[in-house]
Structure formats: C-alpha cells, structure tokens
CSV table of C-alpha atoms and ligand atoms in Angstrom, one decimal:
chain,number,residue,atom,x,y,z
W,30,MET,CA,-14.4,14.7,26.5
W,31,VAL,CA,-10.9,15.5,25.3
W,32,THR,CA,-9.8,13.5,22.3
W,33,VAL,CA,-6.1,13.1,22.1
W,34,GLY,CA,-5.1,12.9,18.4
W,35,LYS,CA,-1.7,12.4,16.9
W,36,ARG,CA,0.4,15.5,17.3
W,37,SER,CA,2.4,17.1,14.5
W,38,ILE,CA,5.8,18.3,15.6
W,39,LEU,CA,8.5,19.9,13.6
W,40,HIS,CA,12.2,20.2,14.7
W,41,VAL,CA,13.8,22.9,12.7
W,42,ASP,CA,17.6,23.1,12.7
W,43,MET,CA,19.5,25.7,10.6
W,44,ASP,CA,22.3,24.4,8.5
W,45,ALA,CA,25.9,25.3,9.4
W,46,PHE,CA,24.3,28.3,11.1
W,47,TYR,CA,27.1,30.8,11.9
W,48,ALA,CA,29.0,29.9,8.7
W,49,ALA,CA,25.9,30.1,6.6
W,50,VAL,CA,25.1,33.6,7.9
W,51,GLU,CA,28.7,34.7,7.1
W,52,GLU,CA,28.4,33.3,3.6
W,53,ARG,CA,25.1,35.2,3.1
W,54,GLU,CA,26.7,38.4,4.3
W,55,ASN,CA,29.7,38.1,2.0
W,56,PRO,CA,28.8,36.2,-1.3
W,57,ALA,CA,32.6,36.1,-2.1
W,58,LEU,CA,32.8,33.3,0.5
W,59,ARG,CA,30.3,31.1,-1.3
W,60,GLY,CA,31.6,27.6,-2.2
W,61,LYS,CA,34.8,28.2,-0.2
W,62,PRO,CA,35.7,26.4,3.0
W,63,VAL,CA,34.6,28.8,5.9
W,64,VAL,CA,35.5,28.2,9.5
W,65,VAL,CA,34.0,30.3,12.3
W,66,GLY,CA,35.8,30.2,15.6
W,67,SER,CA,38.8,31.6,17.3
W,68,GLU,CA,41.9,33.1,15.6
W,69,PRO,CA,44.0,30.3,14.1
W,70,LYS,CA,47.3,32.3,14.3
W,71,GLU,CA,48.9,30.3,11.5
W,72,GLY,CA,48.1,27.1,13.3
W,73,ARG,CA,49.3,28.3,16.7
W,74,GLY,CA,45.8,29.5,17.9
W,75,ARG,CA,44.5,28.0,21.1
W,76,GLY,CA,40.7,28.2,20.7
W,77,VAL,CA,38.2,26.0,19.0
W,78,VAL,CA,36.0,25.9,15.9
W,79,ALA,CA,32.4,27.1,16.5
W,80,THR,CA,31.2,25.7,13.2
W,81,ALA,CA,32.4,25.1,9.7
W,82,ASN,CA,30.5,25.3,6.5
W,83,TYR,CA,29.9,22.1,4.5
W,84,ALA,CA,32.8,22.8,2.1
W,85,ALA,CA,35.2,23.0,5.2
W,86,ARG,CA,33.6,19.8,6.7
W,87,ARG,CA,34.9,17.9,3.7
W,88,TYR,CA,38.3,18.5,5.2
W,89,GLY,CA,37.1,16.9,8.4
W,90,ILE,CA,36.7,20.2,10.2
W,91,GLY,CA,33.8,20.5,12.7
W,92,SER,CA,32.5,22.2,15.8
W,93,ALA,CA,34.7,22.0,19.0
W,94,MET,CA,37.8,20.9,17.1
W,95,PRO,CA,40.9,22.8,18.2
W,96,ILE,CA,41.4,25.7,15.7
W,97,SER,CA,45.1,24.6,15.3
W,98,GLU,CA,43.8,21.2,14.0
W,99,ALA,CA,41.4,22.9,11.6
W,100,TRP,CA,44.3,25.0,10.3
W,101,ARG,CA,46.4,21.8,9.8
W,102,ARG,CA,43.6,20.3,7.8
W,103,CYS,CA,42.9,23.3,5.7
W,104,PRO,CA,45.1,26.3,5.9
W,105,THR,CA,43.5,27.9,2.9
W,106,ALA,CA,40.0,28.0,4.5
W,107,ILE,CA,38.6,31.4,5.4
W,108,TYR,CA,38.8,31.8,9.2
W,109,LEU,CA,36.3,34.2,10.8
W,110,ARG,CA,35.6,35.3,14.3
W,111,PRO,CA,32.0,34.8,15.5
W,112,ARG,CA,29.6,37.8,15.3
W,113,MET,CA,27.1,36.8,17.9
W,114,SER,CA,24.8,39.8,17.7
W,115,LEU,CA,24.4,39.2,14.0
W,116,TYR,CA,23.5,35.6,14.5
W,117,ALA,CA,21.1,36.6,17.3
W,118,ASP,CA,19.3,39.0,14.9
W,119,VAL,CA,19.0,36.3,12.3
W,120,SER,CA,17.7,33.9,15.0
W,121,ARG,CA,15.0,36.4,15.9
W,122,GLU,CA,14.0,36.8,12.3
W,123,VAL,CA,13.7,33.1,11.8
W,124,ARG,CA,11.7,32.8,14.9
W,125,THR,CA,9.2,35.3,13.6
W,126,ILE,CA,8.8,33.0,10.6
W,127,PHE,CA,7.9,30.1,12.9
W,128,GLU,CA,5.4,32.2,14.8
W,129,ARG,CA,3.4,32.8,11.6
W,130,PHE,CA,2.5,29.1,11.7
W,131,THR,CA,2.0,28.4,15.4
W,132,ASP,CA,2.2,29.9,18.9
W,133,LEU,CA,3.8,26.7,20.1
W,134,VAL,CA,7.4,27.4,19.4
W,135,GLU,CA,10.1,26.0,21.8
W,136,PRO,CA,13.5,27.3,21.0
W,137,ILE,CA,16.3,25.0,22.2
W,138,SER,CA,19.3,26.9,21.0
W,139,ILE,CA,20.2,29.8,18.8
W,140,ASP,CA,19.4,27.8,15.7
W,141,GLU,CA,17.0,25.1,16.7
W,142,ALA,CA,13.4,25.0,17.7
W,143,PHE,CA,10.5,22.6,18.2
W,144,LEU,CA,7.1,23.6,16.7
W,145,ASP,CA,3.8,22.0,17.5
W,146,VAL,CA,1.8,22.6,14.3
W,147,THR,CA,-1.1,20.2,15.1
W,148,ALA,CA,-3.6,23.1,15.3
W,149,SER,CA,-2.3,24.7,12.1
W,150,HIS,CA,-3.3,21.9,9.7
W,151,ARG,CA,-6.6,23.4,8.6
W,152,LEU,CA,-4.9,26.7,7.6
W,153,TYR,CA,-1.7,25.5,6.1
W,154,GLY,CA,-1.8,21.7,5.5
W,155,ASP,CA,-0.2,18.8,7.3
W,156,GLY,CA,3.2,18.8,9.0
W,157,PRO,CA,5.4,18.2,5.9
W,158,ALA,CA,3.4,20.8,4.0
W,159,ILE,CA,4.1,23.4,6.7
W,160,ALA,CA,7.7,22.3,6.8
W,161,VAL,CA,8.0,23.1,3.1
W,162,LEU,CA,6.4,26.6,3.7
W,163,ILE,CA,8.8,27.3,6.5
W,164,LYS,CA,11.9,26.2,4.5
W,165,ASP,CA,10.7,28.3,1.6
W,166,ALA,CA,10.2,31.4,3.9
W,167,ILE,CA,13.7,30.9,5.4
W,168,ARG,CA,15.3,30.6,2.0
W,169,GLY,CA,13.3,33.4,0.5
W,170,GLU,CA,13.6,35.9,3.3
W,171,GLN,CA,16.9,35.0,4.9
W,172,GLU,CA,18.8,33.3,2.1
W,173,LEU,CA,19.5,30.5,4.5
W,174,THR,CA,18.6,26.8,4.6
W,175,ALA,CA,17.2,24.8,7.4
W,176,SER,CA,16.7,21.0,7.9
W,177,ILE,CA,13.4,19.9,9.3
W,178,GLY,CA,12.2,16.7,10.9
W,179,CYS,CA,8.5,16.1,11.1
W,180,ALA,CA,6.9,13.5,13.4
W,181,ALA,CA,4.4,12.9,16.1
W,182,SER,CA,6.9,13.4,18.9
W,183,LYS,CA,9.9,15.6,19.8
W,184,PHE,CA,12.4,12.8,19.9
W,185,VAL,CA,11.6,11.4,16.5
W,186,ALA,CA,11.3,14.9,14.9
W,187,LYS,CA,14.7,15.8,16.3
W,188,ILE,CA,16.4,12.7,14.9
W,189,ALA,CA,14.6,13.1,11.6
W,190,SER,CA,15.9,16.7,11.1
W,191,ASP,CA,19.5,15.4,11.3
W,192,LEU,CA,19.2,12.6,8.8
W,193,ASP,CA,19.2,14.6,5.5
W,194,LYS,CA,21.3,17.6,6.3
W,195,PRO,CA,21.7,20.2,4.8
W,196,ASP,CA,18.5,21.5,3.4
W,197,GLY,CA,16.7,18.3,4.5
W,198,LEU,CA,13.1,17.4,5.1
W,199,VAL,CA,12.4,14.0,6.7
W,200,ALA,CA,8.9,13.1,7.8
W,201,VAL,CA,8.0,10.1,9.8
W,202,ARG,CA,4.4,8.9,9.7
W,203,ALA,CA,2.6,8.2,13.0
W,204,GLY,CA,2.8,4.4,13.7
W,205,GLU,CA,6.1,4.1,11.8
W,206,GLU,CA,8.4,5.5,14.5
W,207,ALA,CA,9.8,2.2,15.7
W,208,GLU,CA,10.6,1.1,12.2
W,209,PHE,CA,12.2,4.4,11.4
W,210,LEU,CA,14.4,4.3,14.6
W,211,ALA,CA,15.3,0.6,14.5
W,212,PRO,CA,18.5,0.8,12.2
W,213,LEU,CA,19.9,3.9,13.9
W,214,PRO,CA,22.9,3.6,16.3
W,215,ILE,CA,22.0,3.3,20.0
W,216,GLY,CA,24.0,6.5,20.7
W,217,ARG,CA,21.1,8.5,19.3
W,218,LEU,CA,18.8,7.7,22.2
W,219,TRP,CA,18.4,10.8,24.4
W,220,GLY,CA,20.2,10.2,27.6
W,221,ALA,CA,22.6,7.5,26.4
W,222,GLY,CA,26.0,8.8,27.5
W,223,PRO,CA,29.3,6.9,27.4
W,224,LYS,CA,28.4,4.8,30.5
W,225,ALA,CA,25.0,3.9,29.2
W,226,LEU,CA,26.5,3.0,25.8
W,227,GLU,CA,28.9,0.6,27.5
W,228,ARG,CA,26.0,-1.1,29.3
W,229,PHE,CA,24.1,-1.3,26.1
W,230,ARG,CA,27.1,-2.9,24.4
W,231,ARG,CA,27.2,-5.5,27.1
W,232,LEU,CA,23.5,-6.2,26.5
W,233,GLY,CA,24.4,-6.8,22.9
W,234,CYS,CA,22.6,-3.6,21.7
W,235,CYS,CA,24.1,-1.7,18.7
W,236,THR,CA,21.0,-0.1,17.3
W,237,ILE,CA,17.9,1.5,18.7
W,238,GLY,CA,16.0,-1.5,17.3
W,239,ASP,CA,18.1,-3.9,19.5
W,240,ALA,CA,17.1,-1.9,22.5
W,241,ALA,CA,13.4,-1.9,21.5
W,242,ARG,CA,13.5,-5.7,21.4
W,243,LEU,CA,14.5,-5.9,25.1
W,244,GLU,CA,11.9,-6.3,27.9
W,245,ARG,CA,11.3,-3.2,29.9
W,246,ASP,CA,12.4,-5.1,33.0
W,247,VAL,CA,15.8,-5.7,31.6
W,248,LEU,CA,16.3,-2.0,30.8
W,249,VAL,CA,15.0,-1.0,34.2
W,250,ARG,CA,17.3,-3.5,36.0
W,251,THR,CA,20.3,-2.2,34.0
W,252,PHE,CA,19.7,1.6,34.0
W,253,GLY,CA,17.3,2.1,37.0
W,254,GLU,CA,13.6,3.0,36.9
W,255,SER,CA,13.7,6.4,35.3
W,256,LEU,CA,16.4,6.0,32.7
W,257,GLY,CA,15.4,2.4,31.9
W,258,ASP,CA,11.8,3.4,31.4
W,259,ARG,CA,12.9,6.3,29.2
W,260,PHE,CA,15.0,4.1,27.0
W,261,HIS,CA,12.2,1.5,26.8
W,262,ARG,CA,9.8,4.2,25.6
W,263,LEU,CA,12.1,6.2,23.3
W,264,SER,CA,13.4,3.1,21.6
W,265,ARG,CA,9.8,2.4,20.5
W,266,GLY,CA,9.3,6.0,19.4
W,267,ILE,CA,7.2,6.8,22.4
W,268,ASP,CA,7.7,10.4,23.7
W,269,ASP,CA,4.8,12.4,25.1
W,270,ARG,CA,6.7,15.5,26.0
W,271,PRO,CA,4.8,18.6,24.9
W,272,VAL,CA,6.3,21.5,23.0
W,273,VAL,CA,6.5,24.2,25.6
W,274,SER,CA,6.7,27.7,24.3
W,275,ASP,CA,8.7,29.9,26.6
W,276,HIS,CA,5.7,32.1,26.9
W,277,ILE,CA,4.2,29.6,29.2
W,278,ARG,CA,7.3,27.9,30.6
W,279,LYS,CA,7.1,28.4,34.3
W,280,SER,CA,10.2,26.8,35.7
W,281,LEU,CA,13.4,25.1,34.7
W,282,GLY,CA,15.1,22.5,36.9
W,283,LYS,CA,17.6,19.6,37.0
W,284,GLU,CA,18.0,16.8,39.4
W,285,THR,CA,20.2,13.8,39.9
W,286,THR,CA,19.5,10.5,41.6
W,287,PHE,CA,22.7,9.0,42.9
W,288,GLY,CA,23.6,5.4,41.8
W,289,GLU,CA,24.1,4.7,45.5
W,290,ASP,CA,22.9,6.8,48.4
W,291,VAL,CA,25.6,9.3,49.4
W,292,ALA,CA,26.8,10.1,52.9
W,293,ASP,CA,29.5,12.6,52.0
W,294,ARG,CA,28.0,16.1,51.9
W,295,LYS,CA,30.9,17.4,49.7
W,296,VAL,CA,29.7,15.0,47.0
W,297,VAL,CA,26.1,16.2,47.4
W,298,GLU,CA,27.2,19.9,47.3
W,299,ARG,CA,29.4,19.4,44.2
W,300,THR,CA,26.5,17.7,42.5
W,301,LEU,CA,24.1,20.5,43.4
W,302,PHE,CA,26.7,23.0,42.1
W,303,ASP,CA,26.9,21.1,38.8
W,304,LEU,CA,23.1,21.1,38.6
W,305,SER,CA,22.9,24.8,39.4
W,306,GLU,CA,25.4,25.5,36.6
W,307,GLN,CA,23.4,23.4,34.1
W,308,VAL,CA,20.2,25.2,35.1
W,309,ALA,CA,21.9,28.6,34.7
W,310,SER,CA,23.3,27.8,31.4
W,311,SER,CA,20.0,26.4,30.1
W,312,LEU,CA,18.2,29.6,31.3
W,313,ARG,CA,20.7,31.8,29.5
W,314,ARG,CA,20.4,29.8,26.3
W,315,LYS,CA,16.7,30.4,26.4
W,316,GLY,CA,17.2,34.1,27.4
W,317,LEU,CA,15.3,33.5,30.6
W,318,ALA,CA,15.9,34.3,34.3
W,319,GLY,CA,13.9,33.4,37.4
W,320,ALA,CA,13.5,34.8,40.9
W,321,THR,CA,12.6,31.7,42.9
W,322,VAL,CA,15.2,29.1,43.6
W,323,THR,CA,14.0,25.7,44.9
W,324,VAL,CA,16.2,22.8,46.2
W,325,LYS,CA,14.8,19.3,46.4
W,326,LEU,CA,16.4,16.7,48.6
W,327,ARG,CA,15.5,13.1,49.0
W,328,TRP,CA,17.2,10.9,51.7
W,329,GLU,CA,17.5,7.1,51.9
W,330,GLY,CA,14.0,5.8,52.6
W,331,PHE,CA,12.4,8.3,50.1
W,332,ASP,CA,11.6,11.1,52.5
W,333,THR,CA,11.7,14.2,50.3
W,334,VAL,CA,11.7,17.9,51.1
W,335,THR,CA,11.8,21.0,49.0
W,336,ARG,CA,13.0,24.4,50.2
W,337,ARG,CA,12.6,27.6,48.2
W,338,ARG,CA,13.6,31.2,48.4
W,339,THR,CA,12.4,34.1,46.3
W,340,LEU,CA,15.0,36.7,45.5
W,341,GLN,CA,14.6,40.4,44.7
W,342,GLU,CA,15.8,40.0,41.1
W,343,PRO,CA,15.5,37.2,38.6
W,344,VAL,CA,18.8,35.3,38.2
W,345,ASN,CA,20.3,33.1,35.6
W,346,THR,CA,24.0,32.7,36.5
W,347,VAL,CA,25.6,30.1,38.7
W,348,GLU,CA,27.2,32.8,40.8
W,349,LYS,CA,23.7,33.9,41.9
W,350,ILE,CA,21.9,30.6,42.0
W,351,TRP,CA,24.6,28.5,43.7
W,352,PRO,CA,24.9,30.4,47.1
W,353,VAL,CA,21.1,30.3,47.5
W,354,ALA,CA,20.9,26.6,46.5
W,355,ARG,CA,23.7,25.7,48.9
W,356,GLU,CA,22.1,27.5,51.8
W,357,LEU,CA,18.7,25.9,51.2
W,358,LEU,CA,20.4,22.6,51.0
W,359,ARG,CA,22.2,23.1,54.3
W,360,THR,CA,19.1,24.3,56.2
W,361,ALA,CA,17.0,21.4,54.8
W,362,ASP,CA,19.5,18.7,55.3
W,363,ARG,CA,19.4,15.9,57.9
W,364,PRO,CA,23.1,15.1,58.1
W,365,ARG,CA,22.8,11.7,59.6
W,366,LEU,CA,20.9,10.3,56.6
W,367,ARG,CA,22.4,9.4,53.3
W,368,VAL,CA,21.2,11.3,50.3
W,369,ARG,CA,19.4,9.7,47.3
W,370,LEU,CA,18.5,12.6,45.2
W,371,VAL,CA,19.3,16.3,44.9
W,372,GLY,CA,17.8,18.9,42.5
W,373,VAL,CA,17.5,22.6,41.9
W,374,THR,CA,14.8,24.5,40.0
W,375,VAL,CA,14.5,28.1,39.1
W,376,SER,CA,10.9,29.4,38.7
W,377,ALA,CA,8.9,32.6,38.3
W,378,LEU,CA,10.6,32.8,35.0
W,379,ASP,CA,10.7,35.9,32.9
W,380,ARG,CA,12.7,37.2,29.9
W,381,ALA,CA,16.3,37.9,31.0
W,382,GLU,CA,16.0,41.5,29.9
W,383,SER,CA,12.9,43.6,29.5
W,384,GLY,CA,12.3,44.8,26.0
W,385,GLN,CA,14.3,41.9,24.5
W,386,SER,CA,12.1,40.3,22.0
W,387,ASP,CA,14.4,37.3,21.5
W,388,LEU,CA,14.0,34.7,24.2
W,389,PHE,CA,16.9,32.4,23.7
W,390,VAL,CA,20.0,34.4,22.9
W,391,PRO,CA,22.1,35.7,25.7
W,392,SER,CA,22.1,39.5,25.8
W,393,SER,CA,25.3,41.4,25.0
W,394,ASP,CA,26.1,43.0,28.4
W,395,VAL,CA,29.3,42.1,30.0
W,396,ASP,CA,28.0,39.6,32.5
W,397,HIS,CA,26.4,37.7,29.8
W,398,ARG,CA,29.4,37.8,27.6
W,399,VAL,CA,31.3,36.2,30.4
W,400,ALA,CA,28.6,33.7,30.8
W,401,GLU,CA,28.7,33.0,27.1
W,402,ALA,CA,32.4,32.4,27.2
W,403,VAL,CA,31.8,30.0,30.2
W,404,ASP,CA,29.1,28.2,28.2
W,405,ALA,CA,31.5,27.8,25.2
W,406,LEU,CA,34.2,26.4,27.5
W,407,ALA,CA,31.7,24.1,29.2
W,408,GLU,CA,30.7,22.8,25.9
W,409,ARG,CA,34.2,21.8,25.2
W,410,PHE,CA,35.5,20.7,28.6
W,411,GLY,CA,32.4,19.8,30.6
W,412,SER,CA,30.5,22.1,32.8
W,413,GLY,CA,32.2,23.6,35.8
W,414,THR,CA,35.6,24.3,34.3
W,415,VAL,CA,35.6,28.0,34.9
W,416,THR,CA,33.4,28.9,37.8
W,417,ARG,CA,34.1,25.8,39.9
W,418,ALA,CA,37.4,27.0,41.2
W,419,ALA,CA,36.1,30.4,42.3
W,420,LEU,CA,32.8,29.2,43.8
W,421,LEU,CA,33.6,25.8,45.2
W,422,ASP,CA,36.6,26.8,47.3
W,423,ASP,CA,34.8,26.0,50.6
W,424,VAL,CA,33.2,22.7,49.5
A,11,TTP,P1,24.8,23.2,15.4
A,11,TTP,O1,23.3,23.2,15.0
A,11,TTP,O2,25.3,22.0,16.2
A,11,TTP,O3,25.7,23.2,14.1
A,11,TTP,P2,25.6,24.0,12.7
A,11,TTP,O4,24.3,24.7,12.6
A,11,TTP,O5,26.8,24.8,12.5
A,11,TTP,O6,25.6,22.8,11.6
A,11,TTP,P3,24.5,21.7,11.2
A,11,TTP,O7,24.2,22.0,9.8
A,11,TTP,O8,25.2,20.4,11.5
A,11,TTP,O9,23.3,21.9,12.1
A,11,TTP,O10,25.2,24.5,16.1
A,11,TTP,C1,24.6,25.7,15.8
A,11,TTP,C2,25.6,26.8,16.0
A,11,TTP,O11,26.0,26.9,17.3
A,11,TTP,C3,26.8,26.7,15.1
A,11,TTP,O12,26.6,27.3,13.8
A,11,TTP,C4,27.9,27.3,15.9
A,11,TTP,C5,27.4,27.2,17.4
A,11,TTP,N1,28.2,26.1,18.0
A,11,TTP,C6,29.3,26.4,18.8
A,11,TTP,O13,29.6,27.6,18.9
A,11,TTP,N2,30.1,25.5,19.4
A,11,TTP,C7,29.7,24.1,19.2
A,11,TTP,O14,30.4,23.2,19.8
A,11,TTP,C8,28.6,23.8,18.5
A,11,TTP,C9,28.2,22.3,18.3
A,11,TTP,C10,27.8,24.8,17.9
A,12,CA,CA1,22.3,23.7,13.1
C-alpha cells in the first residue's frame, strides 16, 4: 500500500537576481542603486529595466519599467547592460546546490525553482531546516541571497517565498494553508488575470479568504469548470501538482477552451499560434526542445481528436512549431463544426543542446539570442508581438 504523506516543497527565488550578481562582481556597487537593463541614453533610451537592486527599488524602479522612466526617477543610479551568460553560469551553480539536497528540482526560470525535499528529511532535517542550509550555501558559496517559501504544495510555497523578500524564509505548516492565504489579495491566485479579477470583484471577493468562503458551484458557474475548480482548490490551499524535475518531464503543452464555441477558423488558428508561441517560450526557458508536435482539437459536442507528427530534429521556436501545428490542425479539422478547445503539446523532450548541463537557460547561439529578445518583448507587450506579423500573414 502506498501511504501518501504531507509533502515538503521549497520554492527558492534569488533576490534581485541580475543586479545582485552585478553587485557581487563589483563590490564598489554595493549599497548604491543599480539598474540592469537597456541603455538609458540620458533619459532618451527606449528599452526597459530587467531588474533593479533594492536600493534602486526605493526610487520606485522595477522590472519592465521603461528605462527612460527609471532615469527620470534616479539619474544617479548605476545603469548596466545585462550579461546573460554570467547569470546563466550563476544559475547553474545555484542549481548544483539544490541538487545536493534532492533530485526533484524543477527550475521555472533563471532564478527560481521548486524542490521537493520530502525524501531528504532523514538526512538533512525538515523543510525549514533544509531551506536554511540552502540559503547558507548560496550565501557562502555565491555571495548571493535567496528567499525561500516552504509548504506542502507548490502554490503555497511560491506565495510564501515572496512574502519576506529579500533574504526571506517563510514556512507554512501543513493544515494552516487556508489561514495563511486568507488575508492575501485575490490577485495572488494562480490564473487570476484581469478578467477573472473583475468577476471576483463583482462577487465581492477582495482576498483569497473571500474566495475560499464561496461554494464551489458559485466559482464554477462564474469561471467554468476548470478554472472555477482550480480557484476553489487553490483558495483553500489545495494544490496536488508534483514537482517535476526536467530529467523526467516528458512533454510540455498548452490548451485553451473558448468561452463560446468558435466557428471562425482564423480565430482558432490565431489561438493555436499564441499557444505554440507560449509552448516555445516555455521550452526555451527550461532549456528544452522536443521532436514531436501534437495538436488537440475538440468540437462542439465534445468529440476530440489529437494529431501528431515527429520531426527530424527537436524544436523549441514558434517558427518551427507553428507550421506543423497549423498543418495538423487543418488536416484534423471538421470545418462545419464549431471548435470548443484547441491545444498544442511538444513531447519527446530533450536538452536544447547536447553537452549543456544547464536545463533552463537559453543557449547563446544567434537563434536563441533572437528568441531571448522575443521573450523579453513578449514579457512587456504580450506574446506574439514580434513573430506574429511574419508568421501569421496568411491567417
Ligand atoms: P524576478 O525574480 O522577477 O526578479 P528579481 O530576482 O530581480 O527580484 P526579486 O528579489 O523581486 O525576486 O526576475 C529574475 C530575473 O529575471 C531578474 O533579475 C531580471 C530578469 N527579468 C527580466 O529580465 N525582465 C522582467 O520583466 C522580469 C520580471 C525579470
Ligand atoms: Ca528573483
């Protein structure tokens, strides 16, 4: 018999990551406001801030702010261009620290990862004790600080890591999740975008606790089965998702269920394009690529079909995924029926480049540098800004 015990999950998030690495590299920067991003050109620069250290944040400077605005707020700050390969190296080093404590490491960006340390308790102590050891190792070996959330689920651990930044450690005991989440703003629920927030507002919900008090039925009626159920569970601190190390991750996909069934194939194709782009970007963030592309299509009445094709080479760019996805969609489609759901998955995953020990940092070749720039723009303007025009011309 398998006994399912409480899991012990850490979410580790490096503090002011790019800026902190720059401060470490040049101690003369310590204590001064540091902004990493594009060139400010005396306030006429057109790019954005990647990140700011905590001294610069006191001037209200933060990620994704136009660099000209940052300059206006603090012209005396030190402005630096990002050095991605340096941050990628540090990211790899930090990851090796995680791997001393568990095999179950799921990186979610260059400076964040989930760790399942349930099986490590006998060797190293409980979750908070392991969190202290990890923080000490990061400080001692990398001269950097991390904030760690510790809980029985990913969702609660992720929220906890953010509550006492920088250099924080927040542990939430099993059974106390709902109480911990209750006072937090509803916007912290995963999946609550602007539209959902407006609906929550109309339901009279400002905090996660307000949502937790609603009947599941009310949430499902308001948000649909899948999102309503998710909000119901998350608001009570219920989140069973496993920590998936990319050593065993087999596929990565995204799908969309339309609010109303859609007859217009242009809309379906544009949605599939957006999903392809999200999958591509997510694969790149994890340093992964896959050779099999699968499209899933559900029509009115719930008839569902999947079509897949395996390519010669693993792919992780929208330029490569989208044409295959579109062709699979067109061959699978029954044009007289309206479409309820469309999705795309890339599987048969492997590291994006052989010999690359890091799994989540885009490599430095030109294609990937372009992809990285696209990712940065997508972060600011929404996905699709750059490639849409070139790839969607016939849709
Ligand atoms: P974050 O973890 O969001 O931010 P941070 O580490 O700088 O600060 P915090 O202490 O609040 O966690 O992002 C990690 C790195 O990713 C960040 O150092 C720079 C980069 N980044 C961008 O380039 N653009 C962005 O819009 C964001 C949010 C981050
Ligand atoms: Ca961070």
